[in-house]
Coordinates of C-alpha atoms in Angstrom, one line a residue:
X1 CA -0.1 -0.1 -0.5
X2 CA 3.0 2.8 1.2
X3 CA 4.6 1.3 -2.0
X4 CA 2.0 2.5 -4.4
X5 CA 0.9 6.0 -2.9
X6 CA 5.2 6.9 -3.4
X7 CA 5.1 5.6 -6.8
X8 CA 1.2 8.3 -6.8
X9 CA 2.9 11.2 -4.9
X10 CA 6.0 10.6 -6.3
X11 CA 5.2 9.7 -10.2
X12 CA 1.9 10.2 -11.4
X13 CA 0.4 13.1 -9.5
X14 CA 3.4 15.7 -11.0
X15 CA 2.8 15.1 -14.5
X16 CA -0.6 15.7 -13.9
X17 CA 0.8 19.1 -12.3
X18 CA 3.0 18.9 -15.8
X19 CA 0.1 18.4 -17.8
X20 CA -1.8 21.0 -16.3
X21 CA 0.2 23.3 -17.5
X22 CA -0.3 24.6 -20.7
X23 CA -4.0 24.9 -22.3
X24 CA -3.7 21.5 -23.4
X25 CA -4.9 19.2 -20.5
X26 CA -8.3 19.1 -21.1
X27 CA -8.6 15.0 -19.2
X28 CA -6.6 16.1 -16.4
X29 CA -9.3 19.6 -16.0
X30 CA -12.3 17.4 -17.0
X31 CA -11.4 15.6 -13.5
X32 CA -10.3 18.8 -12.3
X33 CA -13.9 20.1 -12.5
X34 CA -15.8 16.5 -12.2
X35 CA -13.8 17.5 -8.6
X36 CA -14.8 20.8 -8.5
X37 CA -18.9 20.6 -9.5
X38 CA -18.9 16.9 -6.2
X39 CA -17.1 19.1 -4.0
X40 CA -19.1 22.2 -4.5
X41 CA -22.4 20.8 -5.1
X42 CA -22.0 19.4 -0.7
X43 CA -20.8 22.5 0.1
X44 CA -23.9 24.5 -1.7
X45 CA -25.8 22.1 0.0
X46 CA -24.9 22.6 4.0
X47 CA -25.4 25.7 3.5
X48 CA -28.8 26.2 2.0
X49 CA -29.1 23.4 4.9
X50 CA -27.8 25.8 7.5
X51 CA -30.1 29.1 6.0
X52 CA -33.0 26.5 5.7
X53 CA -33.2 24.9 9.7
X54 CA -33.3 28.0 11.7
X55 CA -35.5 29.6 9.2
X56 CA -38.1 26.2 9.5
X57 CA -37.6 26.2 13.3
X58 CA -38.5 30.0 13.7
X59 CA -40.6 31.2 11.3
X60 CA -44.3 30.6 12.0
X61 CA -46.1 27.8 9.9
X62 CA -42.5 26.2 9.3
X63 CA -41.7 27.6 5.8
X64 CA -38.4 29.4 5.8
X65 CA -39.2 32.3 3.5
X66 CA -42.2 33.7 5.8
X67 CA -41.0 36.9 7.1
X68 CA -44.6 38.0 6.4
X69 CA -46.0 36.2 8.9
X70 CA -43.8 37.2 12.2
X71 CA -45.8 40.1 13.7
X72 CA -44.4 43.4 13.9
X73 CA -42.0 44.3 16.5
X74 CA -40.5 41.1 15.5
X75 CA -40.0 41.9 11.8
X76 CA -37.8 45.2 13.6
X77 CA -36.0 43.8 15.6
X78 CA -34.6 41.2 13.8
X79 CA -32.8 42.5 11.0
X80 CA -31.2 45.1 13.3
X81 CA -30.0 42.3 16.0
X82 CA -28.8 40.2 13.0
X83 CA -26.8 44.5 11.9
X84 CA -25.1 44.2 15.2
X85 CA -24.1 41.0 15.7
X86 CA -23.2 41.3 12.0
X87 CA -21.0 44.6 12.2
X88 CA -19.2 42.6 15.9
X89 CA -18.1 39.8 13.6
X90 CA -16.3 42.6 11.1
X91 CA -15.3 45.0 13.0
X92 CA -12.6 42.4 14.5
X93 CA -11.7 41.6 11.7
X94 CA -9.1 42.3 9.9
X95 CA -9.7 44.1 6.3
X96 CA -9.2 41.8 3.8
X97 CA -10.7 39.5 6.0
X98 CA -14.2 41.2 5.2
X99 CA -14.0 40.6 1.2
X100 CA -17.2 38.2 0.2
X101 CA -19.1 37.3 -2.5
X102 CA -18.4 37.8 -6.1
X103 CA -16.6 41.0 -5.9
X104 CA -13.9 39.4 -3.6
X105 CA -13.5 36.1 -6.1
X106 CA -12.6 38.6 -9.2
X107 CA -10.5 40.9 -6.9
X108 CA -8.8 37.2 -6.7
X109 CA -8.7 36.4 -9.7
X110 CA -6.8 39.2 -11.0
X111 CA -4.7 40.0 -8.3
X112 CA -4.0 37.1 -7.0
X113 CA -3.9 34.5 -9.6
X114 CA -7.2 32.7 -7.7
X115 CA -5.6 32.1 -4.3
X116 CA -9.1 32.5 -2.3
X117 CA -8.1 31.6 1.6
X118 CA -10.3 29.1 3.8
X119 CA -10.8 31.9 5.8
X120 CA -12.2 34.4 4.0
X121 CA -14.9 31.3 3.0
X122 CA -15.7 30.5 6.5
X123 CA -15.9 34.2 6.9
X124 CA -18.6 34.3 3.8
X125 CA -20.5 31.1 5.8
X126 CA -21.5 32.3 8.8
X127 CA -22.0 36.1 7.2
X128 CA -24.2 34.9 4.0
X129 CA -26.1 32.3 6.8
X130 CA -27.1 35.8 9.3
X131 CA -27.8 38.1 6.9
X132 CA -30.3 36.3 4.9
X133 CA -32.0 34.0 8.5
X134 CA -32.1 37.4 10.2
X135 CA -33.8 38.6 7.5
X136 CA -32.0 41.5 5.3
X137 CA -33.1 41.4 2.2
X138 CA -30.7 39.3 0.3
X139 CA -29.7 36.5 -1.6
X140 CA -27.8 33.2 -1.0
X141 CA -27.0 33.1 -4.5
X142 CA -23.7 35.7 -4.3
X143 CA -22.2 33.7 -1.1
X144 CA -23.0 30.8 -2.6
X145 CA -20.0 31.4 -5.9
X146 CA -18.3 32.4 -2.7
X147 CA -17.8 29.4 -1.0
X148 CA -17.7 27.3 -4.6
X149 CA -15.0 29.1 -5.8
X150 CA -13.2 29.2 -2.5
X151 CA -13.2 25.0 -2.2
X152 CA -12.3 25.0 -5.1
X153 CA -9.5 27.0 -5.5
X154 CA -8.7 25.6 -2.0
X155 CA -8.1 22.0 -4.0
X156 CA -6.0 23.3 -6.2
X157 CA -3.6 24.6 -3.6
X158 CA -4.0 21.3 -1.5
X159 CA -2.9 19.6 -4.4
X160 CA -0.3 22.3 -5.5
X161 CA -1.6 22.5 -9.1
X162 CA 0.3 25.2 -11.3
X163 CA -2.0 28.8 -11.2
X164 CA -3.2 28.3 -14.3
X165 CA -5.6 25.3 -13.5
X166 CA -6.5 26.9 -10.1
X167 CA -7.8 29.8 -12.0
X168 CA -9.9 27.7 -14.2
X169 CA -11.3 25.2 -10.4
X170 CA -12.5 28.9 -9.5
X171 CA -14.8 28.9 -12.1
X172 CA -15.7 25.9 -12.1
X173 CA -16.7 26.1 -8.7
X174 CA -18.9 29.3 -9.2
X175 CA -20.2 27.6 -12.3
X176 CA -21.6 24.7 -9.7
X177 CA -22.5 27.2 -7.0
X178 CA -25.2 29.3 -10.1
X179 CA -26.2 25.8 -11.1
X180 CA -27.0 23.9 -7.7
X181 CA -28.6 27.2 -6.5
X182 CA -31.2 27.2 -9.4
X183 CA -30.6 24.4 -10.9
X184 CA -29.6 25.3 -13.8
X185 CA -26.4 24.1 -15.1
X186 CA -26.0 26.0 -18.4
X187 CA -26.8 29.5 -17.4
X188 CA -24.2 28.8 -14.3
X189 CA -21.6 27.6 -17.1
X190 CA -22.8 31.1 -18.7
X191 CA -22.4 32.8 -15.7
X192 CA -19.1 31.7 -14.6
X193 CA -17.3 32.6 -18.2
X194 CA -19.3 35.7 -19.4
X195 CA -19.7 37.3 -15.4
X196 CA -16.7 36.3 -13.4
X197 CA -14.1 34.9 -15.8
X198 CA -15.3 38.4 -18.5
X199 CA -13.8 35.6 -21.4
X200 CA -14.3 32.2 -23.1
X201 CA -12.8 29.5 -24.4
X202 CA -13.1 25.8 -26.2
X203 CA -10.4 24.4 -23.1
X204 CA -12.5 26.3 -20.4
X205 CA -15.8 25.1 -21.3
X206 CA -15.3 21.4 -20.7
X207 CA -14.7 21.1 -17.0
X208 CA -16.9 24.3 -15.9
X209 CA -19.7 22.2 -17.9
X210 CA -18.9 18.5 -16.1
X211 CA -18.6 21.4 -12.9
X212 CA -22.3 22.3 -13.0
X213 CA -23.2 19.2 -14.2
X214 CA -22.1 17.2 -11.4
X215 CA -22.6 20.1 -8.8
X216 CA -26.9 20.2 -10.3
X217 CA -26.5 16.6 -9.8
X218 CA -25.5 16.5 -6.2
X219 CA -28.8 19.0 -5.2
X220 CA -30.7 17.2 -7.2
X221 CA -30.5 14.7 -5.2
X222 CA -31.0 16.1 -1.8
X223 CA -34.5 18.7 -3.5
X224 CA -35.2 17.2 -5.9
X225 CA -34.4 18.7 -10.9
X226 CA -37.4 21.0 -9.8
X227 CA -36.2 24.0 -11.2
X228 CA -36.0 27.3 -8.0
X229 CA -39.1 28.7 -9.1
X230 CA -42.9 26.9 -9.9
X231 CA -43.4 28.8 -13.5
X232 CA -46.6 27.8 -15.5
X233 CA -47.0 27.5 -19.2
X234 CA -46.1 30.4 -20.6
X235 CA -46.4 32.3 -24.8
X236 CA -46.6 35.6 -26.0
X237 CA -50.0 36.1 -27.1
X238 CA -49.3 37.8 -30.0
X239 CA -46.9 39.7 -32.0
X240 CA -49.0 43.2 -31.1
X241 CA -47.4 42.9 -27.5
X242 CA -43.6 43.8 -28.9
X243 CA -43.7 46.9 -28.4
X244 CA -45.0 46.9 -25.0
X245 CA -42.1 44.4 -24.0
X246 CA -39.4 47.1 -25.3
X247 CA -41.4 49.0 -23.0
X248 CA -40.8 47.2 -20.3
X249 CA -37.2 47.1 -21.2
X250 CA -36.6 50.7 -20.8
X251 CA -37.9 50.9 -17.3
X252 CA -36.7 47.8 -16.6
X253 CA -33.3 49.3 -17.5
X254 CA -33.4 52.5 -16.3
X255 CA -34.3 50.0 -13.0
X256 CA -31.2 48.6 -13.7
X257 CA -28.8 51.7 -13.9
X258 CA -30.6 53.2 -10.4
X259 CA -29.8 50.7 -8.5
X260 CA -26.2 50.7 -10.0
X261 CA -25.8 54.1 -9.1
X262 CA -27.3 53.8 -5.2
X263 CA -24.6 51.2 -4.2
X264 CA -22.0 53.2 -6.2
X265 CA -22.7 56.6 -4.1
X266 CA -22.6 54.4 -1.0
X267 CA -19.4 53.5 -1.5
X268 CA -18.3 56.7 0.0
X269 CA -18.8 55.7 2.7
X270 CA -16.6 52.4 2.7
X271 CA -13.4 55.1 5.3
X272 CA -16.0 54.9 8.2
X273 CA -16.0 52.4 10.7
X274 CA -17.2 48.8 9.8
X275 CA -20.1 48.5 12.3
X276 CA -21.8 51.3 11.6
X277 CA -22.0 50.7 8.4
X278 CA -23.9 47.8 8.9
X279 CA -25.4 49.0 11.9
X280 CA -26.7 51.5 9.5
X281 CA -27.6 49.6 6.9
X282 CA -29.8 47.6 9.6
X283 CA -31.7 50.7 10.8
X284 CA -32.7 51.5 7.2
X285 CA -33.9 47.9 6.7
X286 CA -36.1 48.4 9.9
X287 CA -38.5 50.1 8.3
X288 CA -39.1 48.4 5.3
X289 CA -39.2 45.2 6.9
X290 CA -42.2 46.3 8.1
X291 CA -44.4 48.0 6.5
X292 CA -42.7 45.7 3.2
X293 CA -42.3 42.6 4.7
X294 CA -41.6 40.4 1.6
X295 CA -38.3 42.3 1.2
X296 CA -36.8 40.2 4.1
X297 CA -34.5 37.0 3.0
X298 CA -34.5 35.8 -0.1
X299 CA -38.0 36.5 -1.1
X300 CA -38.6 33.6 -3.3
X301 CA -42.1 32.5 -1.6
X302 CA -43.8 36.7 -3.3
X303 CA -41.7 36.2 -6.8
X304 CA -43.1 32.1 -7.0
X305 CA -46.6 34.9 -6.0
X306 CA -45.9 37.4 -8.4
X307 CA -46.1 34.1 -10.9
X308 CA -48.6 32.3 -10.7
X309 CA -50.2 36.4 -10.6
X310 CA -51.6 36.0 -7.3
X311 CA -50.5 39.6 -6.5
X312 CA -52.1 42.9 -7.0
X313 CA -50.2 46.0 -9.5
X314 CA -49.7 48.2 -6.1
X315 CA -48.0 45.3 -4.1
X316 CA -45.9 44.3 -6.7
X317 CA -44.8 47.6 -7.5
X318 CA -44.9 48.7 -3.9
X319 CA -42.2 45.9 -3.2
X320 CA -40.1 45.7 -6.2
X321 CA -39.5 49.1 -5.5
X322 CA -37.9 49.4 -2.2
X323 CA -36.9 45.9 -3.0
X324 CA -34.7 48.7 -5.1
X325 CA -34.5 50.6 -2.7
X326 CA -33.3 48.3 0.6
X327 CA -30.6 46.7 -1.3
X328 CA -28.5 49.1 -3.2
X329 CA -29.1 51.3 0.4
X330 CA -27.5 48.1 2.3
X331 CA -25.9 46.3 -0.4
X332 CA -23.3 49.6 -0.5
X333 CA -23.6 50.4 2.6
X334 CA -21.1 46.8 3.2
X335 CA -23.6 44.5 4.2
X336 CA -22.3 41.1 2.7
X337 CA -25.7 40.9 0.9
X338 CA -26.2 37.9 -2.1
X339 CA -26.9 40.5 -5.3
X340 CA -28.5 37.8 -7.8
X341 CA -31.7 37.1 -5.7
X342 CA -32.5 40.8 -4.8
X343 CA -32.1 41.1 -8.7
X344 CA -34.7 38.1 -9.6
X345 CA -37.4 39.4 -7.1
X346 CA -36.8 43.2 -8.6
X347 CA -37.4 42.3 -13.0
X348 CA -40.0 39.9 -11.7
X349 CA -42.4 41.9 -9.1
X350 CA -41.6 45.2 -11.8
X351 CA -42.3 42.9 -14.8
X352 CA -45.1 42.0 -13.2
X353 CA -46.4 45.3 -12.4
X354 CA -45.7 46.5 -16.1
X355 CA -47.5 43.0 -17.7
X356 CA -50.5 43.7 -15.7
X357 CA -50.4 47.7 -17.1
X358 CA -50.0 46.0 -20.0
X359 CA -53.8 43.7 -19.5
X360 CA -55.7 46.8 -19.1
X361 CA -55.3 48.8 -22.0
X362 CA -54.7 45.5 -24.2
X363 CA -56.7 43.1 -23.0
X364 CA -57.8 41.7 -25.4
X365 CA -53.9 40.3 -26.9
X366 CA -51.6 40.8 -22.9
X367 CA -49.9 37.7 -21.7
X368 CA -50.0 36.3 -18.2
X369 CA -48.7 38.3 -15.4
X370 CA -46.8 35.4 -14.9
X371 CA -44.8 36.0 -18.6
X372 CA -43.8 39.7 -17.9
X373 CA -42.4 38.5 -14.5
X374 CA -39.9 35.8 -15.9
X375 CA -39.2 38.2 -18.6
X376 CA -38.9 41.2 -15.9
X377 CA -36.2 39.0 -14.3
X378 CA -34.4 37.8 -17.4
X379 CA -34.3 41.3 -17.8
X380 CA -33.4 43.1 -14.2
X381 CA -30.3 40.2 -14.0
X382 CA -29.0 40.8 -17.6
X383 CA -28.4 44.5 -17.1
X384 CA -27.3 44.8 -13.2
X385 CA -24.8 42.0 -14.4
X386 CA -24.1 43.3 -18.5
X387 CA -24.1 39.9 -19.0
X388 CA -27.5 39.1 -21.4
X389 CA -26.0 35.6 -21.9
X390 CA -26.1 34.3 -19.0
X391 CA -29.6 36.1 -18.5
X392 CA -31.2 34.3 -21.3
X393 CA -29.9 31.0 -20.4
X394 CA -31.6 31.3 -16.8
X395 CA -34.8 32.0 -18.4
X396 CA -34.6 29.7 -20.7
X397 CA -34.1 26.8 -18.1
X398 CA -36.3 27.4 -15.1
X399 CA -39.6 28.1 -17.4
X400 CA -37.7 25.6 -19.3
X401 CA -40.4 27.0 -22.4
X402 CA -38.6 28.1 -26.1
X403 CA -42.4 29.7 -26.3
X404 CA -40.1 32.3 -23.8
X405 CA -36.5 32.9 -26.6
X406 CA -38.1 35.3 -28.5
X407 CA -39.2 37.7 -26.4
X408 CA -36.6 37.1 -23.8
X409 CA -33.8 38.2 -26.3
X410 CA -34.7 41.5 -27.2
X411 CA -35.7 42.8 -23.1
X412 CA -32.2 41.1 -21.8
X413 CA -30.4 42.7 -25.5
X414 CA -32.5 46.2 -24.9
X415 CA -32.3 46.7 -21.5
X416 CA -28.9 45.4 -21.0
X417 CA -27.9 48.4 -23.8
X418 CA -30.8 50.7 -22.2
X419 CA -28.1 50.6 -18.7
X420 CA -25.2 50.8 -20.0
X421 CA -25.5 52.9 -23.1
X422 CA -27.3 55.1 -22.0
X423 CA -26.8 55.6 -18.6
X424 CA -23.3 55.1 -18.7
X425 CA -23.3 51.4 -16.6
X426 CA -21.1 48.8 -16.3
X427 CA -22.1 45.3 -14.6
X428 CA -22.4 45.7 -10.7
X429 CA -19.6 44.4 -9.9
X430 CA -17.7 45.8 -12.4
X431 CA -18.6 48.8 -10.7
X432 CA -17.9 48.0 -7.0
X433 CA -15.0 47.2 -7.7
X434 CA -13.9 50.2 -9.3
X435 CA -15.5 52.3 -6.2
X436 CA -12.1 50.2 -4.7
X437 CA -10.1 51.7 -7.4
X438 CA -9.0 47.7 -8.3
X439 CA -9.7 47.4 -12.1
X440 CA -10.5 43.8 -13.9
X441 CA -7.8 43.8 -16.6
X442 CA -9.3 41.6 -19.3
X443 CA -7.0 42.3 -22.3
X444 CA -6.9 38.8 -24.6
X445 CA -3.1 39.2 -24.7
X446 CA -3.2 39.1 -20.7
X447 CA -5.7 36.3 -20.8
X448 CA -4.4 34.1 -23.5
X449 CA -1.1 34.5 -21.0
X450 CA -3.1 33.0 -17.6
X451 CA -4.1 30.4 -19.6
X452 CA -0.3 28.9 -19.6
X453 CA 2.0 28.3 -17.1
X454 CA 5.5 28.9 -17.2
X455 CA 5.9 25.1 -17.2
X456 CA 4.4 24.5 -19.7
X457 CA 7.5 26.6 -21.9
X458 CA 10.3 26.5 -19.9
X459 CA 13.5 24.4 -21.3
X460 CA 14.7 21.8 -18.3
X461 CA 17.8 21.6 -20.2
X462 CA 19.9 22.9 -17.9
X463 CA 22.4 22.1 -15.3
X464 CA 22.9 23.8 -11.8
X465 CA 27.0 24.3 -11.1
X466 CA 29.2 26.1 -9.0
X467 CA 31.8 29.4 -10.4
X468 CA 34.9 27.8 -9.6
X469 CA 35.1 24.8 -11.4
X470 CA 38.5 22.4 -12.5
X471 CA 38.6 22.1 -16.1
X472 CA 38.0 18.4 -15.4
X473 CA 35.0 18.8 -13.5
X474 CA 33.7 21.5 -16.8
X475 CA 34.2 18.6 -19.1
X476 CA 31.9 16.8 -17.1
X477 CA 29.5 19.1 -17.0
X478 CA 29.7 19.1 -20.5
X479 CA 29.2 15.7 -21.6
X480 CA 25.5 15.7 -20.7
X481 CA 24.9 18.5 -23.2
X482 CA 23.1 20.9 -21.4
X483 CA 21.9 24.0 -23.0
X484 CA 21.5 27.0 -19.9
X485 CA 24.3 26.6 -16.9
X486 CA 22.4 27.8 -13.9
X487 CA 25.6 29.7 -11.6
X488 CA 25.3 29.2 -7.9
X489 CA 26.2 32.1 -5.8
X490 CA 26.0 32.6 -2.2
X491 CA 22.2 32.4 -1.9
X492 CA 21.1 30.7 -5.3
X493 CA 21.4 31.3 -8.9
X494 CA 23.0 34.6 -10.0
X495 CA 24.1 34.0 -13.5
X496 CA 23.0 31.9 -16.4
X497 CA 25.1 31.2 -19.4
X498 CA 24.9 29.0 -22.4
X499 CA 26.8 25.4 -22.1
X500 CA 28.2 26.6 -25.4
X501 CA 30.0 29.6 -24.8
X502 CA 31.8 27.2 -21.5
X503 CA 32.9 24.7 -24.8
X504 CA 34.4 27.1 -26.9
X505 CA 36.1 28.7 -23.7
X506 CA 37.7 25.6 -23.5
X507 CA 39.0 24.8 -26.6
X508 CA 40.0 28.0 -27.6
X509 CA 42.1 27.7 -23.9
X510 CA 43.0 24.6 -25.6
X511 CA 44.2 25.7 -28.8
X512 CA 46.2 28.3 -27.3
X513 CA 48.0 26.3 -25.1
X514 CA 49.0 23.9 -27.9
X515 CA 50.0 27.8 -29.7
X516 CA 52.6 28.9 -27.4
X517 CA 53.5 25.8 -26.1
X518 CA 52.3 26.1 -21.9
X519 CA 50.1 24.4 -19.1
X520 CA 46.6 25.4 -20.3
X521 CA 44.5 27.1 -17.0
X522 CA 43.6 24.6 -14.8
X523 CA 40.3 25.8 -13.4
X524 CA 37.7 28.3 -14.6
X525 CA 36.0 30.7 -13.4
X526 CA 32.2 31.1 -15.0
X527 CA 31.5 34.9 -13.6
X528 CA 35.3 35.8 -15.5
X529 CA 35.5 33.8 -19.0
X530 CA 33.3 34.9 -21.8
X531 CA 29.8 34.2 -22.5
X532 CA 26.6 36.0 -22.6
X533 CA 25.9 35.9 -19.2
X534 CA 22.1 37.1 -18.0
X535 CA 20.7 38.9 -15.2
X536 CA 18.6 35.9 -13.9
X537 CA 15.0 36.5 -11.4
X538 CA 13.1 33.4 -9.4
X539 CA 9.9 32.3 -10.7
X540 CA 7.6 29.9 -8.7
X541 CA 6.8 26.8 -11.0
X542 CA 2.8 27.9 -10.1
X543 CA 3.3 31.1 -12.1
X544 CA 1.8 31.8 -15.2
X545 CA 3.1 33.3 -18.6
X546 CA 1.9 36.8 -17.0
X547 CA 3.4 36.4 -13.8
X548 CA 6.3 35.8 -15.6
X549 CA 6.3 38.5 -17.3
X550 CA 5.6 40.8 -14.2
X551 CA 8.9 39.5 -12.6
X552 CA 10.9 40.6 -15.7
X553 CA 9.5 43.7 -15.3
X554 CA 10.4 44.1 -12.0
X555 CA 13.6 42.7 -11.0
X556 CA 14.9 44.1 -15.1
X557 CA 15.9 40.7 -14.7
X558 CA 16.9 39.0 -18.5
X559 CA 15.9 35.3 -18.0
X560 CA 13.8 33.8 -14.4
X561 CA 14.8 30.1 -13.0
X562 CA 11.4 27.9 -12.3
X563 CA 11.7 26.6 -8.8
X564 CA 9.3 25.0 -6.1
X565 CA 9.5 24.6 -2.7
X566 CA 10.8 20.2 -2.7
X567 CA 11.3 20.3 1.6
X568 CA 11.5 23.2 3.7
X569 CA 14.6 25.6 3.2
X570 CA 14.9 23.5 -0.5
X571 CA 13.9 25.0 -3.7
X572 CA 14.3 22.5 -6.2
X573 CA 14.8 24.5 -10.2
X574 CA 12.9 22.9 -12.3
X575 CA 14.2 25.3 -15.7
X576 CA 14.0 28.4 -17.2
X577 CA 12.5 30.9 -19.3
X578 CA 13.3 33.5 -21.1
X579 CA 11.4 36.4 -22.3
X580 CA 11.5 36.2 -25.9
X581 CA 10.1 32.1 -25.0
X582 CA 7.0 34.0 -23.2
X583 CA 6.6 36.3 -26.9
X584 CA 7.6 33.1 -29.2
X585 CA 4.8 31.2 -27.7
X586 CA 1.7 33.7 -27.8
X587 CA 2.6 34.9 -31.2
X588 CA 2.6 30.5 -31.8
X589 CA -1.2 30.3 -30.8
X590 CA -2.1 33.9 -32.0
X591 CA -1.2 32.2 -35.2

């Protein structure tokens, strides 16, 4: 048994890692995608149960969303108490430990190659449960995405995979979380690529699809195969409704722009103490909880009632506007709330309200309220996230009805354009990143460099050698025919030179000694002989080509030696990378 484990750790795992260094390691990525989906599915199950179990025991009727049944005092006290406890918890944490949600995942992808800590995941789990259980206007999907990305990243870190693979694992975790939350595997895949990674790659599709499917299977085993909402058969009664669909798209686009603007405006208070901001958010929630209890928690029961046409116009308009206002204000103040659920809530209620107006204007042609509620959900999601394809896929999977495609495409693209072009708004997540002084680099060159690890292009034909050698030692070193000699110094490698330069020097000195009838030098100083030596700097084996270029620029190095920790205080060198290697690789792939 020990021999088998030794063979796995010494041979199979290093080969697995080496294959993952490149961009074409589909079999290995597929295995990682499956593992990510299974792990994420299990984590999301625990997360959902942690929310539902206390609410089913606390709320009247054993319903985890029946906040409306609570008395006025309890509805007012609950969110304020929850905000106070959350504020105290976040106040006791370091600033970098308070960051949670999809924005944090995007930050870790852009600035830290997708490395997410276990501490971050634990903070997200506790704060995600606390916001929903305490009746804040919050969703569970944002925290779920963070948890899926975090545990997938941790799996890659534990296996010591190259950074390009960890980035793919983060995308797998995001897709799996959305798939497990809504039972919508396709929209999970598109969400991960369109919203989080902001890129589409052929190699990325396979592991992300497998992650989404395996996570859906895990949650279906517990919750069944039905989607998140109970949607009746929907259809557009007449093409004459298209002008009204476009009008609703404009209204939703304006509402989405207002939502993003309010979140951004409240971000100006980020310099204030976190405990004050969270308590202020709790205080803001109190009047809404008392007067509009439908805004408390996730609110999917209200969405279901809207889809099934059970709510009136003024209630729909009131709760939709209230949800928009309170969610944007509290989210902007720093409440660690998920935003996807509230976005769907706002879209459903505002869309349903506009559907009722349409039914009054042209009753003989108007489609059902549920039809417009579903269109509103897709439009609001697409506009707020600036992710029209992910919103369309979610709409299709939630309704399971192809009749929704044509009006869905129309309303989603129109509302997205209204928000982005008429009001100049980027996606909510990019807006929050910008307010934090961060950016998200997604140019084609940077994306291509992030997909490949230095292990895929490094030259392994190297020999580590001391600076001072005897002639016999120098000849012995050349017998293995290395391409590069890595010269050791007092604290690690100090220079790189072509082995051919040493061979030429030995040949020249021997020829000169023979011509002059003198003895050839007995020792060789590799830092003194004529050679094309290069200044070097270290780069870790897991690093992507983007990280390698950053090391080149930071150290003004001419070459990098690729190393990895194999034991405490021991670094093993695997190869060398020149800047021309990176440029040649990118040009070759680009052509």
